[in-house]
Short mmCIF file of N, CA and C in Angstrom, two decimals:
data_model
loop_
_atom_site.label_atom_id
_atom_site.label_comp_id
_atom_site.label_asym_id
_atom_site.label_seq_id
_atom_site.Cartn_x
_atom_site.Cartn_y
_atom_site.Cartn_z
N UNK A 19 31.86 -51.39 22.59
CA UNK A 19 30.44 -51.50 22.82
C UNK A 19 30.06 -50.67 24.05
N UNK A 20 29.03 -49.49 23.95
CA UNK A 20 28.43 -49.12 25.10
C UNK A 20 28.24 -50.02 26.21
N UNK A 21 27.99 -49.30 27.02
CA UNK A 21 27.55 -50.23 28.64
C UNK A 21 26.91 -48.89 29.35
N UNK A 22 25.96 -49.69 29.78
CA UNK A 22 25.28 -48.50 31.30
C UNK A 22 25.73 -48.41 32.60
N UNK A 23 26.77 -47.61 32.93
CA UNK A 23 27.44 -47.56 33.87
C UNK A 23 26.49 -47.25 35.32
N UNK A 24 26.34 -47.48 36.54
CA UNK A 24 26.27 -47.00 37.83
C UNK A 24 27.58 -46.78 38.47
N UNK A 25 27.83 -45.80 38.65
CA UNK A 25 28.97 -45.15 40.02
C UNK A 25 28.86 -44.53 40.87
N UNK A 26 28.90 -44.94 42.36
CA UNK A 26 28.80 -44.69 43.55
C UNK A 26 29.76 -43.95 44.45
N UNK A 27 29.50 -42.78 44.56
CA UNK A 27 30.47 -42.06 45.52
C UNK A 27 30.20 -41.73 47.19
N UNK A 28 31.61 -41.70 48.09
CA UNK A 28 31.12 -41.24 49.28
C UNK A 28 30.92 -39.91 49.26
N UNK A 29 29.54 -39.55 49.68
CA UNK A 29 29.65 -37.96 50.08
C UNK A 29 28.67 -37.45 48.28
N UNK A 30 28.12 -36.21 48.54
CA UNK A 30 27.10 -35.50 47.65
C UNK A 30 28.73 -35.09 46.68
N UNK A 31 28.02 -35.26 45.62
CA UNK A 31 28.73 -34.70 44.56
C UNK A 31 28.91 -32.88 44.33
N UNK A 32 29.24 -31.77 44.81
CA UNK A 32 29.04 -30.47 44.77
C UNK A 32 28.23 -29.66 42.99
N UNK A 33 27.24 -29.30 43.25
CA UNK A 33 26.46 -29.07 41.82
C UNK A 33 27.75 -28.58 40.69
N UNK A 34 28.89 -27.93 41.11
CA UNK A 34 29.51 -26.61 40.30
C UNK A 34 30.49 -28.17 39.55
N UNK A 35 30.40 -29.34 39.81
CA UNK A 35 30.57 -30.28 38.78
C UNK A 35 30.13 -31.36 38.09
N UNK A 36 28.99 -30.96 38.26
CA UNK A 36 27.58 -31.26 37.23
C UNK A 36 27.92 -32.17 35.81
N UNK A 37 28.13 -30.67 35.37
CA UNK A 37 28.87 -30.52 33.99
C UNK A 37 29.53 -31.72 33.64
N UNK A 38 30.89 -32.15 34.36
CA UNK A 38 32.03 -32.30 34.36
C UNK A 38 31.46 -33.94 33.68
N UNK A 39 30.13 -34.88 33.39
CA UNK A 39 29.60 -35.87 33.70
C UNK A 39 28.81 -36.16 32.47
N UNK A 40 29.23 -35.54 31.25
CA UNK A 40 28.50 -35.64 30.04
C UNK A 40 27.10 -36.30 30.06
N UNK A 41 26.33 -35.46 30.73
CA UNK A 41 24.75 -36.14 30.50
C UNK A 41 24.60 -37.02 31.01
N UNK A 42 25.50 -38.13 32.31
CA UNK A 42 24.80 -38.62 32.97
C UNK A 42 24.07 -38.24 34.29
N UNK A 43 23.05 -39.12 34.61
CA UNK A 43 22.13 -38.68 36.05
C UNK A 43 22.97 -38.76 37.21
N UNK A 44 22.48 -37.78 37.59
CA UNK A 44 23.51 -37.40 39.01
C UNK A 44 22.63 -37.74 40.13
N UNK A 45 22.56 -38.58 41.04
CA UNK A 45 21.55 -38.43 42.18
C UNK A 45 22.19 -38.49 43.74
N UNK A 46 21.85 -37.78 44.46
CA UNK A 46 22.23 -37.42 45.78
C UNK A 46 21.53 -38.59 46.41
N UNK A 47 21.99 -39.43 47.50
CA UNK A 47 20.32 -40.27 47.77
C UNK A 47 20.80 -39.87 49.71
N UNK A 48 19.71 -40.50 50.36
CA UNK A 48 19.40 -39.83 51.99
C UNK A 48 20.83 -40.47 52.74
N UNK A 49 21.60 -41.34 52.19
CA UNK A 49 22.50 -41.91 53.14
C UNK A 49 24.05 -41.15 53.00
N UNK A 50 23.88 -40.63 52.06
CA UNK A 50 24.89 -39.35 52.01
C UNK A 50 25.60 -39.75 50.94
N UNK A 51 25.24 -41.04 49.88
CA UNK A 51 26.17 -40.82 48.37
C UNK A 51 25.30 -40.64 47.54
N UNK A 52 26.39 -40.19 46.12
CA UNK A 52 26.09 -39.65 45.53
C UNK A 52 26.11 -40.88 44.35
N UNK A 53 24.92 -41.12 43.49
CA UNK A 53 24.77 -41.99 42.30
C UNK A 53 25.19 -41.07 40.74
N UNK A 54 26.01 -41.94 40.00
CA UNK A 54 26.38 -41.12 38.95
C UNK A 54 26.15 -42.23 37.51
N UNK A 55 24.82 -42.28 37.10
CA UNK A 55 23.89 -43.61 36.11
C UNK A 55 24.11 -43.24 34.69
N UNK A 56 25.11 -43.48 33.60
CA UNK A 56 25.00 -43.31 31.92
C UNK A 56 25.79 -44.23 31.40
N UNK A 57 25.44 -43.94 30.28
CA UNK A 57 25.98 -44.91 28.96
C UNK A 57 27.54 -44.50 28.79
N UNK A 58 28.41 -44.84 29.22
CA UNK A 58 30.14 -44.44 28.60
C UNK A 58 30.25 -45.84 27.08
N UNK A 59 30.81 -45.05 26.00
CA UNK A 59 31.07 -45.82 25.00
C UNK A 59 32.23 -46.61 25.12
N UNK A 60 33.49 -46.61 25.96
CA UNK A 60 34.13 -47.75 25.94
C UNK A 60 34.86 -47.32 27.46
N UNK A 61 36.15 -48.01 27.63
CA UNK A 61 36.83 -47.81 28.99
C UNK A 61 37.62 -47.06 29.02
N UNK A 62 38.13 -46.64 27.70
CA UNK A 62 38.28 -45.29 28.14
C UNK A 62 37.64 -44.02 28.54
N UNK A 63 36.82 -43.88 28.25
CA UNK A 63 35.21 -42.89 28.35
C UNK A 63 35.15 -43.20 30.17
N UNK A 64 35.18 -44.16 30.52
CA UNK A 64 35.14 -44.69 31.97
C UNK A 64 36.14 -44.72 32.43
N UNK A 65 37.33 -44.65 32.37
CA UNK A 65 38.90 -44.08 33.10
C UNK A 65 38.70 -42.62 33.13
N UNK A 66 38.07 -42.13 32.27
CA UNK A 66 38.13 -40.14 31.86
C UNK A 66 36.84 -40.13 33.19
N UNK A 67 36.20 -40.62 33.44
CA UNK A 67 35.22 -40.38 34.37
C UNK A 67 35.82 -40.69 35.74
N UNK A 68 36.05 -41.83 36.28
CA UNK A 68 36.99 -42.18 37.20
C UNK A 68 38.47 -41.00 37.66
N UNK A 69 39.10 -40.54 36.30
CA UNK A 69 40.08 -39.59 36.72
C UNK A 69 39.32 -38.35 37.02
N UNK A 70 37.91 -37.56 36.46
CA UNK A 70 37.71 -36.48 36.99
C UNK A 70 37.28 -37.05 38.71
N UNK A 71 36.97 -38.29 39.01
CA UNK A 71 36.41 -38.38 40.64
C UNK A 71 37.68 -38.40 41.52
N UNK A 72 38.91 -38.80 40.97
CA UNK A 72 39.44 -38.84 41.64
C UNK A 72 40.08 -37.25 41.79
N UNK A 73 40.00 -36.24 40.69
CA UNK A 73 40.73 -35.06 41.02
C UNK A 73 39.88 -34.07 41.96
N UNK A 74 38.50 -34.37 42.15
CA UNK A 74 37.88 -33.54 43.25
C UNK A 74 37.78 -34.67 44.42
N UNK A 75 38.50 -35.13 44.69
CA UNK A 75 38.89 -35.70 45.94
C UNK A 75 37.48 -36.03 46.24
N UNK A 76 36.93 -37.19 45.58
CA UNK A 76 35.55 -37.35 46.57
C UNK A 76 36.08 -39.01 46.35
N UNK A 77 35.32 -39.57 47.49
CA UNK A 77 35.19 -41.34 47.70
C UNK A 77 34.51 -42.00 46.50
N UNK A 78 35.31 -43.23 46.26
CA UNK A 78 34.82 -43.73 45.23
C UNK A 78 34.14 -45.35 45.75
N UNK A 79 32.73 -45.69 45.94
CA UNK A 79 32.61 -46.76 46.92
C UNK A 79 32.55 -47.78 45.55
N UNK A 80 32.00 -47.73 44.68
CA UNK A 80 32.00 -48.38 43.57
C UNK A 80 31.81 -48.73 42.13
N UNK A 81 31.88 -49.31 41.33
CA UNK A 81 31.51 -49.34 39.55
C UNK A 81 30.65 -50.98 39.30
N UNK A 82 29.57 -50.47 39.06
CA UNK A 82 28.60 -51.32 38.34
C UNK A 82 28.09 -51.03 36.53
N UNK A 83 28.34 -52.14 35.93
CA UNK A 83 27.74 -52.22 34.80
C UNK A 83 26.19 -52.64 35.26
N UNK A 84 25.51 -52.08 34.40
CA UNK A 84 23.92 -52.44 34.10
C UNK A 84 23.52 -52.99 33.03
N UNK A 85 23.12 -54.10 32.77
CA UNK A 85 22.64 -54.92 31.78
C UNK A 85 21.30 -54.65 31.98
N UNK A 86 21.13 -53.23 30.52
CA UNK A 86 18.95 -53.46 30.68
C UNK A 86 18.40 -54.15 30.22
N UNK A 87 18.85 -55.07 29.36
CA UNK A 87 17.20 -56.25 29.15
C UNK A 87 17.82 -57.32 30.32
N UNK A 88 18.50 -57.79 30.96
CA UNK A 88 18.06 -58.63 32.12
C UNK A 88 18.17 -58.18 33.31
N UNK A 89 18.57 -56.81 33.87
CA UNK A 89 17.79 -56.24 34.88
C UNK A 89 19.22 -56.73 35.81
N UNK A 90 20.65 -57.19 35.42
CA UNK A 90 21.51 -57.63 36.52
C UNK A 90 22.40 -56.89 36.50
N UNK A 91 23.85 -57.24 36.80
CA UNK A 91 25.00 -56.48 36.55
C UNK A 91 25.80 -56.61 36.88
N UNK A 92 27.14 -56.33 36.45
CA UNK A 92 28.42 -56.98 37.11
C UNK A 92 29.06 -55.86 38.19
N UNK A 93 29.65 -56.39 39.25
CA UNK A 93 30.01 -55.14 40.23
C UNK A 93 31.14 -55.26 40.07
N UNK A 94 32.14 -54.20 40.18
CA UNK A 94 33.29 -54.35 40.79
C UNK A 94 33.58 -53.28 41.93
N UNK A 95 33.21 -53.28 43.31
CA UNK A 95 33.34 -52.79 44.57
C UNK A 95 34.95 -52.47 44.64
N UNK A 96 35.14 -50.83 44.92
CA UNK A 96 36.01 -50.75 45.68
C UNK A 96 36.45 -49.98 46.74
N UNK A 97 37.12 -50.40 47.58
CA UNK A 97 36.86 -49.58 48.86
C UNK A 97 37.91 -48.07 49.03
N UNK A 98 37.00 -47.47 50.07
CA UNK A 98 37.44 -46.28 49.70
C UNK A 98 38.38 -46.04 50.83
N UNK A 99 39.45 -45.28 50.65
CA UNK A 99 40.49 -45.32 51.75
C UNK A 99 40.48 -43.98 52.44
N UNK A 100 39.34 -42.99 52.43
CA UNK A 100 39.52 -41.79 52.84
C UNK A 100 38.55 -41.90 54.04
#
């Protein structure tokens, strides 16, 4: 079953891997991370996303599911060791 992923990185994501993010929204925000918001169809789709963050060495602060008709979501926070 789909899910609407949010993933939170330390540090701006560099544009030249955009791409790399099959159509999800990429957003830079003022505190210096980077938001990465789409639909992955299962966990693997979301390990393949997780392994490209971890091969450009950027911080991973966390993974939220988004539930859109009740507006909540489950977190799972993890901390970043860099």
């Amino acid at each position: 079953m789909a899910e609407i992923y949010e993933i939170r990185l330390q540090g701006h994501l560099p544009d030249k891997y955009a791409d790399w993010f099959n159509g999800m929204t990429i957003s830079r925000k003022d505190d210096g991370t980077t938001t990465i918001t789409g639909t992955l169809q299962d966990q693997t789709a979301l390990h393949s996303i997780l392994f490209k963050i971890r091969n450009i060495n950027i911080g991973l602060l966390s993974v939220n599911t988004i539930e859109a008709e009740q507006g909540g979501g489950k977190e799972a926070s993890i901390t970043s060791s860099q």
